[in-house]
Tab-separated table of C-alpha atoms and ligand atoms in Angstrom:
chain	number	residue	atom	x	y	z
A	1	MET	CA	-3.461	-14.576	4.684
A	2	PRO	CA	-5.067	-11.138	4.204
A	3	GLU	CA	-2.889	-8.366	2.780
A	4	PRO	CA	-1.689	-6.256	5.702
A	5	SER	CA	-2.798	-2.674	5.983
A	6	LYS	CA	-0.639	-0.149	4.179
A	7	LYS	CA	-0.330	1.676	7.486
A	8	GLN	CA	1.797	-1.124	8.973
A	9	ARG	CA	5.535	-0.498	9.265
A	10	PRO	CA	7.647	-2.028	6.547
A	11	GLN	CA	9.026	-5.262	8.034
A	12	SER	CA	12.492	-4.519	6.756
A	13	ALA	CA	12.518	-0.882	7.843
A	14	GLY	CA	15.111	-1.357	10.566
A	15	PHE	CA	17.977	-2.592	8.516
A	16	PHE	CA	18.777	-2.997	4.858
A	17	ALA	CA	22.084	-4.853	4.601
A	18	SER	CA	20.644	-8.367	4.386
A	19	PRO	CA	19.158	-9.399	1.046
A	20	LEU	CA	16.793	-11.737	2.923
A	21	ARG	CA	13.463	-10.838	4.462
A	22	TYR	CA	13.378	-12.941	7.593
A	23	PRO	CA	10.591	-13.855	10.016
A	24	GLY	CA	11.816	-12.907	13.481
A	25	GLY	CA	14.820	-11.141	11.939
A	26	LYS	CA	17.009	-9.331	14.470
A	27	GLY	CA	18.765	-6.888	12.134
A	28	ARG	CA	17.241	-4.029	14.100
A	29	LEU	CA	19.258	-5.098	17.152
A	30	GLY	CA	22.480	-4.210	15.317
A	31	PRO	CA	23.066	-0.777	16.898
A	32	TRP	CA	22.304	-2.104	20.367
A	33	LEU	CA	24.647	-5.080	19.830
A	34	ALA	CA	27.322	-2.585	18.803
A	35	SER	CA	26.896	-0.870	22.184
A	36	VAL	CA	27.289	-4.235	23.968
A	37	ILE	CA	30.452	-4.931	21.987
A	38	GLU	CA	31.940	-1.566	22.834
A	39	HIS	CA	30.926	-1.797	26.508
A	40	ASN	CA	32.674	-5.173	26.861
A	41	GLY	CA	35.859	-4.276	24.981
A	42	LEU	CA	35.001	-6.667	22.152
A	43	THR	CA	35.469	-4.279	19.217
A	44	GLY	CA	37.093	-6.093	16.288
A	45	CYS	CA	36.204	-9.506	17.717
A	46	ARG	CA	34.806	-12.530	15.914
A	47	TYR	CA	31.015	-12.611	16.026
A	48	VAL	CA	29.211	-15.950	15.688
A	49	GLU	CA	25.535	-16.517	14.875
A	50	PRO	CA	24.755	-20.253	15.149
A	51	TYR	CA	21.162	-19.522	13.955
A	52	ALA	CA	21.917	-16.814	11.409
A	53	GLY	CA	18.753	-16.765	9.240
A	54	GLY	CA	18.790	-13.358	7.519
A	55	ALA	CA	21.996	-12.447	9.442
A	56	GLY	CA	20.952	-8.784	9.528
A	57	ALA	CA	22.642	-8.067	12.865
A	58	ALA	CA	25.863	-9.844	11.862
A	59	LEU	CA	26.084	-7.890	8.612
A	60	TYR	CA	25.378	-4.611	10.353
A	61	LEU	CA	28.212	-5.236	12.817
A	62	LEU	CA	30.665	-6.258	10.110
A	63	LEU	CA	29.845	-3.542	7.578
A	64	LYS	CA	29.969	-0.917	10.331
A	65	LYS	CA	33.343	-2.374	11.476
A	66	HIS	CA	32.256	-3.180	15.036
A	67	VAL	CA	33.518	-6.738	14.544
A	68	GLY	CA	36.350	-8.118	12.435
A	69	HIS	CA	34.848	-11.423	11.330
A	70	ILE	CA	31.378	-12.980	11.287
A	71	VAL	CA	30.293	-16.615	11.234
A	72	ILE	CA	26.963	-17.116	9.456
A	73	ASN	CA	25.745	-20.608	10.368
A	74	ASP	CA	22.299	-22.032	9.649
A	75	ALA	CA	21.191	-25.660	9.425
A	76	ASP	CA	18.599	-24.909	6.745
A	77	PRO	CA	20.202	-26.055	3.447
A	78	LEU	CA	18.418	-23.348	1.457
A	79	ILE	CA	19.538	-20.576	3.768
A	80	HIS	CA	23.047	-22.004	3.709
A	81	ALA	CA	23.003	-22.199	-0.114
A	82	LEU	CA	21.902	-18.568	-0.257
A	83	TRP	CA	24.720	-17.356	1.999
A	84	HIS	CA	27.249	-19.524	0.208
A	85	SER	CA	26.183	-17.958	-3.106
A	86	VAL	CA	26.257	-14.388	-1.746
A	87	VAL	CA	29.727	-14.808	-0.272
A	88	GLU	CA	31.477	-17.277	-2.612
A	89	GLN	CA	29.693	-16.785	-5.945
A	90	THR	CA	28.774	-13.132	-5.776
A	91	ASP	CA	29.113	-12.328	-9.499
A	92	GLU	CA	27.144	-15.380	-10.609
A	93	LEU	CA	24.360	-14.648	-8.124
A	94	VAL	CA	24.243	-11.010	-9.209
A	95	ARG	CA	23.898	-12.097	-12.841
A	96	LEU	CA	20.918	-14.281	-11.895
A	97	ILE	CA	19.294	-11.472	-9.892
A	98	GLU	CA	19.745	-9.048	-12.781
A	99	SER	CA	18.576	-11.315	-15.588
A	100	THR	CA	15.933	-13.728	-14.255
A	101	PRO	CA	12.372	-12.771	-15.219
A	102	ILE	CA	10.266	-12.106	-12.112
A	103	THR	CA	7.247	-14.136	-13.151
A	104	MET	CA	4.937	-16.770	-11.701
A	105	GLY	CA	6.539	-19.228	-14.148
A	106	THR	CA	9.998	-18.631	-12.660
A	107	ARG	CA	8.559	-19.025	-9.187
A	108	GLU	CA	6.979	-22.379	-10.103
A	109	THR	CA	10.265	-23.636	-11.563
A	110	LEU	CA	12.223	-22.591	-8.483
A	111	LEU	CA	9.644	-24.091	-6.130
A	112	GLU	CA	10.181	-27.391	-7.937
A	113	ALA	CA	13.960	-26.986	-7.661
A	114	VAL	CA	13.856	-26.658	-3.873
A	115	GLN	CA	11.803	-29.884	-3.677
A	116	ARG	CA	14.717	-31.740	-5.328
A	117	PRO	CA	17.797	-30.095	-3.842
A	118	ASN	CA	20.109	-32.968	-4.793
A	119	ARG	CA	19.659	-32.208	-8.487
A	120	HIS	CA	20.857	-28.626	-8.180
A	121	SER	CA	24.074	-26.749	-7.498
A	122	LEU	CA	24.515	-24.569	-4.401
A	123	LEU	CA	24.213	-21.507	-6.633
A	124	GLU	CA	20.916	-22.705	-8.146
A	125	LEU	CA	19.522	-23.470	-4.690
A	126	GLY	CA	20.856	-20.214	-3.284
A	127	PHE	CA	19.194	-18.202	-6.025
A	128	ALA	CA	15.956	-20.192	-5.583
A	129	ALA	CA	15.996	-19.384	-1.857
A	130	PHE	CA	16.614	-15.730	-2.662
A	131	PHE	CA	13.880	-15.486	-5.310
A	132	LEU	CA	11.282	-17.321	-3.218
A	133	ASN	CA	12.111	-15.227	-0.156
A	134	ARG	CA	11.740	-11.955	-2.075
A	135	THR	CA	8.461	-12.986	-3.742
A	136	SER	CA	6.716	-14.603	-0.740
A	137	ARG	CA	4.539	-12.734	1.713
A	138	SER	CA	6.673	-11.589	4.665
A	139	GLY	CA	9.507	-13.697	3.229
A	140	ILE	CA	7.839	-16.914	4.425
A	141	LEU	CA	7.530	-19.602	1.769
A	142	THR	CA	4.370	-21.034	3.298
A	143	GLY	CA	2.859	-17.529	3.376
A	144	GLY	CA	2.207	-17.752	-0.382
A	145	VAL	CA	3.158	-15.442	-3.200
A	146	ILE	CA	2.878	-11.653	-2.867
A	147	GLY	CA	-0.266	-10.577	-4.735
A	148	GLY	CA	-1.834	-14.056	-4.596
A	149	LYS	CA	-1.834	-16.834	-7.198
A	150	ASP	CA	-3.975	-14.804	-9.596
A	151	GLN	CA	-1.867	-11.673	-8.931
A	152	ALA	CA	-5.023	-9.675	-8.237
A	153	GLY	CA	-3.751	-7.980	-5.067
A	154	PRO	CA	-2.548	-4.351	-4.925
A	155	TYR	CA	1.063	-5.602	-4.833
A	156	LYS	CA	2.491	-7.943	-7.451
A	157	LEU	CA	5.135	-10.609	-6.950
A	158	ASP	CA	7.963	-8.193	-7.825
A	159	ALA	CA	6.968	-5.688	-5.086
A	160	ARG	CA	9.985	-6.676	-2.971
A	161	PHE	CA	12.372	-7.362	-5.842
A	162	GLN	CA	14.154	-4.061	-6.483
A	163	ARG	CA	17.045	-5.512	-8.447
A	164	GLU	CA	19.391	-2.537	-8.170
A	165	ASP	CA	19.017	-2.310	-4.409
A	166	LEU	CA	19.362	-6.063	-3.865
A	167	VAL	CA	22.425	-6.287	-6.101
A	168	ALA	CA	24.028	-3.465	-4.072
A	169	ARG	CA	23.439	-5.413	-0.864
A	170	VAL	CA	24.816	-8.657	-2.320
A	171	ARG	CA	27.903	-6.883	-3.694
A	172	ALA	CA	28.555	-5.089	-0.387
A	173	ILE	CA	28.541	-8.445	1.404
A	174	GLY	CA	30.579	-10.230	-1.290
A	175	ALA	CA	33.254	-7.546	-1.013
A	176	MET	CA	33.723	-8.570	2.635
A	177	ARG	CA	34.099	-12.291	1.889
A	178	GLU	CA	37.473	-12.582	3.595
A	179	HIS	CA	35.776	-11.594	6.839
A	180	ILE	CA	32.836	-13.993	6.573
A	181	THR	CA	32.614	-17.726	7.286
A	182	VAL	CA	29.483	-19.532	6.092
A	183	SER	CA	28.529	-22.932	7.512
A	184	LYS	CA	25.620	-25.357	7.767
A	185	LEU	CA	26.284	-27.059	11.092
A	186	ASP	CA	23.770	-28.073	13.670
A	187	ALA	CA	24.020	-25.279	16.236
A	188	LEU	CA	24.862	-27.785	18.973
A	189	ASP	CA	27.898	-29.006	17.024
A	190	LEU	CA	29.044	-25.459	16.409
A	191	LEU	CA	28.626	-24.553	20.080
A	192	ASP	CA	30.500	-27.643	21.250
A	193	GLY	CA	33.684	-25.968	20.124
A	194	PHE	CA	33.061	-23.049	22.486
A	195	SER	CA	32.509	-24.979	25.701
A	196	SER	CA	36.133	-26.015	26.207
A	197	GLY	CA	39.456	-24.202	26.143
A	198	ALA	CA	40.231	-20.583	26.938
A	199	PRO	CA	37.807	-18.077	25.440
A	200	ASP	CA	39.289	-15.910	22.687
A	201	CYS	CA	37.833	-12.610	21.472
A	202	THR	CA	34.509	-14.001	20.282
A	203	LEU	CA	30.922	-12.948	20.877
A	204	ILE	CA	28.217	-15.561	20.283
A	205	TYR	CA	24.676	-14.430	19.590
A	206	MET	CA	22.122	-17.249	19.553
A	207	ASP	CA	18.635	-16.698	18.187
A	208	PRO	CA	17.104	-20.202	18.126
A	209	PRO	CA	13.781	-20.954	16.437
A	210	TYR	CA	10.947	-19.493	18.500
A	211	TYR	CA	9.634	-21.819	21.187
A	212	VAL	CA	5.957	-21.240	20.431
A	213	LYS	CA	5.724	-20.410	16.719
A	214	GLY	CA	8.962	-21.943	15.400
A	215	SER	CA	7.275	-24.717	13.428
A	216	GLN	CA	5.154	-22.199	11.490
A	217	LEU	CA	8.080	-19.977	10.554
A	218	TYR	CA	11.113	-22.134	9.858
A	219	LEU	CA	11.759	-25.290	7.906
A	220	HIS	CA	14.198	-26.251	10.670
A	221	HIS	CA	12.635	-25.827	14.090
A	222	TYR	CA	12.936	-27.338	17.560
A	223	ARG	CA	10.935	-29.613	19.843
A	224	HIS	CA	10.979	-29.116	23.614
A	225	ALA	CA	13.881	-31.565	24.076
A	226	ASP	CA	15.966	-29.583	21.556
A	227	HIS	CA	15.327	-26.360	23.459
A	228	VAL	CA	16.409	-28.131	26.657
A	229	ALA	CA	19.604	-29.402	25.002
A	230	ILE	CA	20.513	-25.986	23.674
A	231	ALA	CA	19.918	-24.335	27.062
A	232	LYS	CA	22.184	-26.935	28.696
A	233	CYS	CA	24.862	-26.403	26.074
A	234	ALA	CA	24.598	-22.598	26.384
A	235	SER	CA	25.266	-22.874	30.118
A	236	THR	CA	28.685	-24.436	29.361
A	237	VAL	CA	29.855	-21.784	26.883
A	238	LYS	CA	32.804	-19.789	28.216
A	239	HIS	CA	32.645	-16.945	25.701
A	240	PRO	CA	30.527	-13.793	25.901
A	241	LEU	CA	27.071	-15.036	24.966
A	242	LEU	CA	23.671	-13.528	24.148
A	243	ILE	CA	20.505	-15.531	23.531
A	244	THR	CA	17.137	-14.213	22.351
A	245	TYR	CA	13.861	-16.104	22.373
A	246	ASP	CA	10.132	-15.527	22.312
A	247	ASN	CA	9.201	-14.429	25.823
A	248	CYS	CA	7.185	-17.385	27.152
A	249	PRO	CA	7.119	-19.207	30.532
A	250	GLU	CA	8.807	-22.365	29.194
A	251	VAL	CA	11.786	-20.383	27.912
A	252	ARG	CA	12.064	-18.322	31.103
A	253	THR	CA	12.166	-21.590	33.081
A	254	LEU	CA	14.832	-23.115	30.829
A	255	TYR	CA	17.108	-20.100	31.291
A	256	SER	CA	16.257	-19.277	34.909
A	257	ALA	CA	19.890	-19.771	35.969
A	258	MET	CA	21.115	-17.153	33.493
A	259	ARG	CA	20.844	-13.394	33.771
A	260	GLY	CA	18.091	-12.043	31.553
A	261	THR	CA	15.833	-9.200	30.510
A	262	GLU	CA	12.830	-8.597	28.247
A	263	PHE	CA	12.391	-6.385	25.213
A	264	SER	CA	10.271	-5.670	22.171
A	265	LEU	CA	11.138	-5.687	18.482
A	266	GLN	CA	8.694	-2.829	17.972
A	267	TYR	CA	9.933	0.731	18.155
A	268	SER	CA	9.352	2.713	21.336
A	269	THR	CA	7.931	6.203	21.223
A	270	HIS	CA	8.319	8.827	23.922
A	271	THR	CA	4.823	7.959	25.185
A	272	ALA	CA	4.484	4.229	24.711
A	273	ARG	CA	6.698	1.228	25.429
A	274	PRO	CA	5.564	-1.815	23.408
A	275	VAL	CA	4.824	-5.231	24.937
A	276	ALA	CA	8.024	-7.153	25.748
A	277	SER	CA	7.515	-10.032	23.325
A	278	GLU	CA	11.164	-11.151	23.381
A	279	ALA	CA	13.406	-12.513	26.118
A	280	LEU	CA	17.162	-11.986	26.249
A	281	PHE	CA	19.605	-14.055	28.322
A	282	TYR	CA	23.329	-13.422	28.632
A	283	ALA	CA	26.534	-14.739	30.150
A	284	ASN	CA	30.192	-13.749	30.408
A	285	LEU	CA	29.457	-10.095	29.593
A	286	GLU	CA	27.721	-7.000	30.985
A	287	LEU	CA	24.862	-5.144	29.333
A	288	PRO	CA	25.106	-1.358	29.031
A	289	SER	CA	21.274	-1.248	28.719
A	290	SER	CA	18.319	-3.445	27.851
A	291	PRO	CA	17.646	-3.721	24.127
A	292	ARG	CA	15.296	-0.919	23.161
A	293	LEU	CA	14.729	0.228	19.617
A	294	THR	CA	14.356	3.939	19.110
A	295	ARG	CA	13.858	6.092	16.044
A	296	SER	CA	17.445	7.324	16.074
A	297	GLU	CA	18.785	3.747	16.035
A	298	HIS	CA	16.348	2.997	13.255
A	299	LEU	CA	17.731	5.886	11.216
A	300	THR	CA	21.347	4.982	11.942
A	301	ALA	CA	20.777	1.434	10.791
A	302	ARG	CA	18.912	2.481	7.702
A	303	ARG	CA	21.789	4.499	6.319
A	304	THR	CA	24.138	1.514	6.040
A	305	ALA	CA	23.411	0.237	2.552
A	306	PRO	CA	22.667	2.255	-0.572
A	307	ARG	CA	19.043	2.030	-1.633
A	308	SER	CA	17.399	2.518	-4.978
A	309	GLU	CA	14.884	5.271	-5.599
A	310	ASP	CA	12.218	2.546	-5.801
A	311	ALA	CA	13.082	1.257	-2.351
A	312	LYS	CA	13.149	4.775	-0.886
A	313	THR	CA	9.750	5.541	-2.354
A	314	GLN	CA	8.294	2.293	-1.041
A	315	GLU	CA	9.747	2.946	2.356
A	316	ARG	CA	8.336	6.500	2.486
A	317	LYS	CA	4.909	5.119	1.655
A	318	GLY	CA	5.278	2.513	4.432
A	319	GLU	CA	4.432	-0.311	2.067
A	320	TYR	CA	4.506	-3.778	3.576
A	321	VAL	CA	4.135	-7.024	1.699
B	401	SAM	C1	14.810	-17.196	14.812
B	401	SAM	S1	15.543	-17.704	13.300
B	401	SAM	C2	16.983	-16.707	13.272
B	401	SAM	C3	16.709	-15.320	12.750
B	401	SAM	C4	17.970	-14.493	12.662
B	401	SAM	N1	18.488	-14.129	13.967
B	401	SAM	C5	17.731	-13.227	11.854
B	401	SAM	O1	17.968	-12.120	12.339
B	401	SAM	O2	17.291	-13.354	10.691
B	401	SAM	C6	16.174	-19.290	13.680
B	401	SAM	C7	17.043	-19.914	12.583
B	401	SAM	O3	17.613	-21.120	13.117
B	401	SAM	C8	17.754	-22.052	12.056
B	401	SAM	N2	17.883	-23.382	12.677
B	401	SAM	C9	16.898	-24.196	13.119
B	401	SAM	N3	17.404	-25.291	13.693
B	401	SAM	C10	18.747	-25.174	13.649
B	401	SAM	C11	19.833	-25.965	14.101
B	401	SAM	N4	19.622	-27.135	14.708
B	401	SAM	N5	21.097	-25.516	13.921
B	401	SAM	C12	21.324	-24.340	13.287
B	401	SAM	N6	20.324	-23.551	12.805
B	401	SAM	C13	19.060	-23.956	12.987
B	401	SAM	C14	16.512	-21.847	11.215
B	401	SAM	O4	16.734	-22.295	9.893
B	401	SAM	C15	16.324	-20.329	11.314
B	401	SAM	O5	16.936	-19.691	10.218
């Protein structure tokens, strides 16, 4: 994969609370989700992400006190191990982040560890997931190491590993552990619990693996039949529910019975509205507006977590690796 141009926006520019860099991450929707919560009288509610990934939106809503409790669920054992370590073993994870040499040798060792998960503790796997995410291009393991195997690129493998900044994020999340539930359920099993009984104050935000590119981005992805099953299950949920997907004809057909809109994960300017690459479907709530990312939201979100001087400098330069 060629190194992206330095002029590209930093992928993580929208939100800095999650320690994970996540393909398709929705952290930048945080401020808009906060407006949905307020509009529907859901402030202080429980917020559930059955497909949490980097959980950027969930963390934004919790740290900004829009919701009282978040459920971070992901079926990927590595992602689960990472969140378990952040929330339940914060100090131990911080020690590993602070002391582990950021070298190709460490990366090789941790790549081997994730091939044999049964031989390792949740903390070891969680740290491996963290390290590999922060040293891989765009946070995707299959994207290869930042700087290439021979480390000849302009950025080296530690380009996204600002220890001080990452430790601050992990500690901020760990401090909220009483308000966070981490689980590794299949999303369908988690959702089953929401299709019966009276709805309590809970908002569910589903962001399943992309229909078209899911297999390239996530270890755990869906086939057509899985997308059908999840759409059927979503239609039975009685709680306020939001679902985002890649905006393709198959997905629009699956959710044709639900109210929906389109949006882009790129920022709008006063002159240009980017292509609506994402689809949003919703039930049991009203939208105050369609999701639209603007500079002011971007700035609001960016102020949430303290950042190191290194991170600020990188961000000013618009570096992207
Ligand atoms: C589009 S990503 C979610 C990105 C997330 N919203 C964010 O902001 O980072 C989809 C996630 O679903 C997870 N996943 C895939 N199949 C799943 C399943 N059956 N149950 C729960 N999670 C699953 C993947 O591991 C991946 O992290």
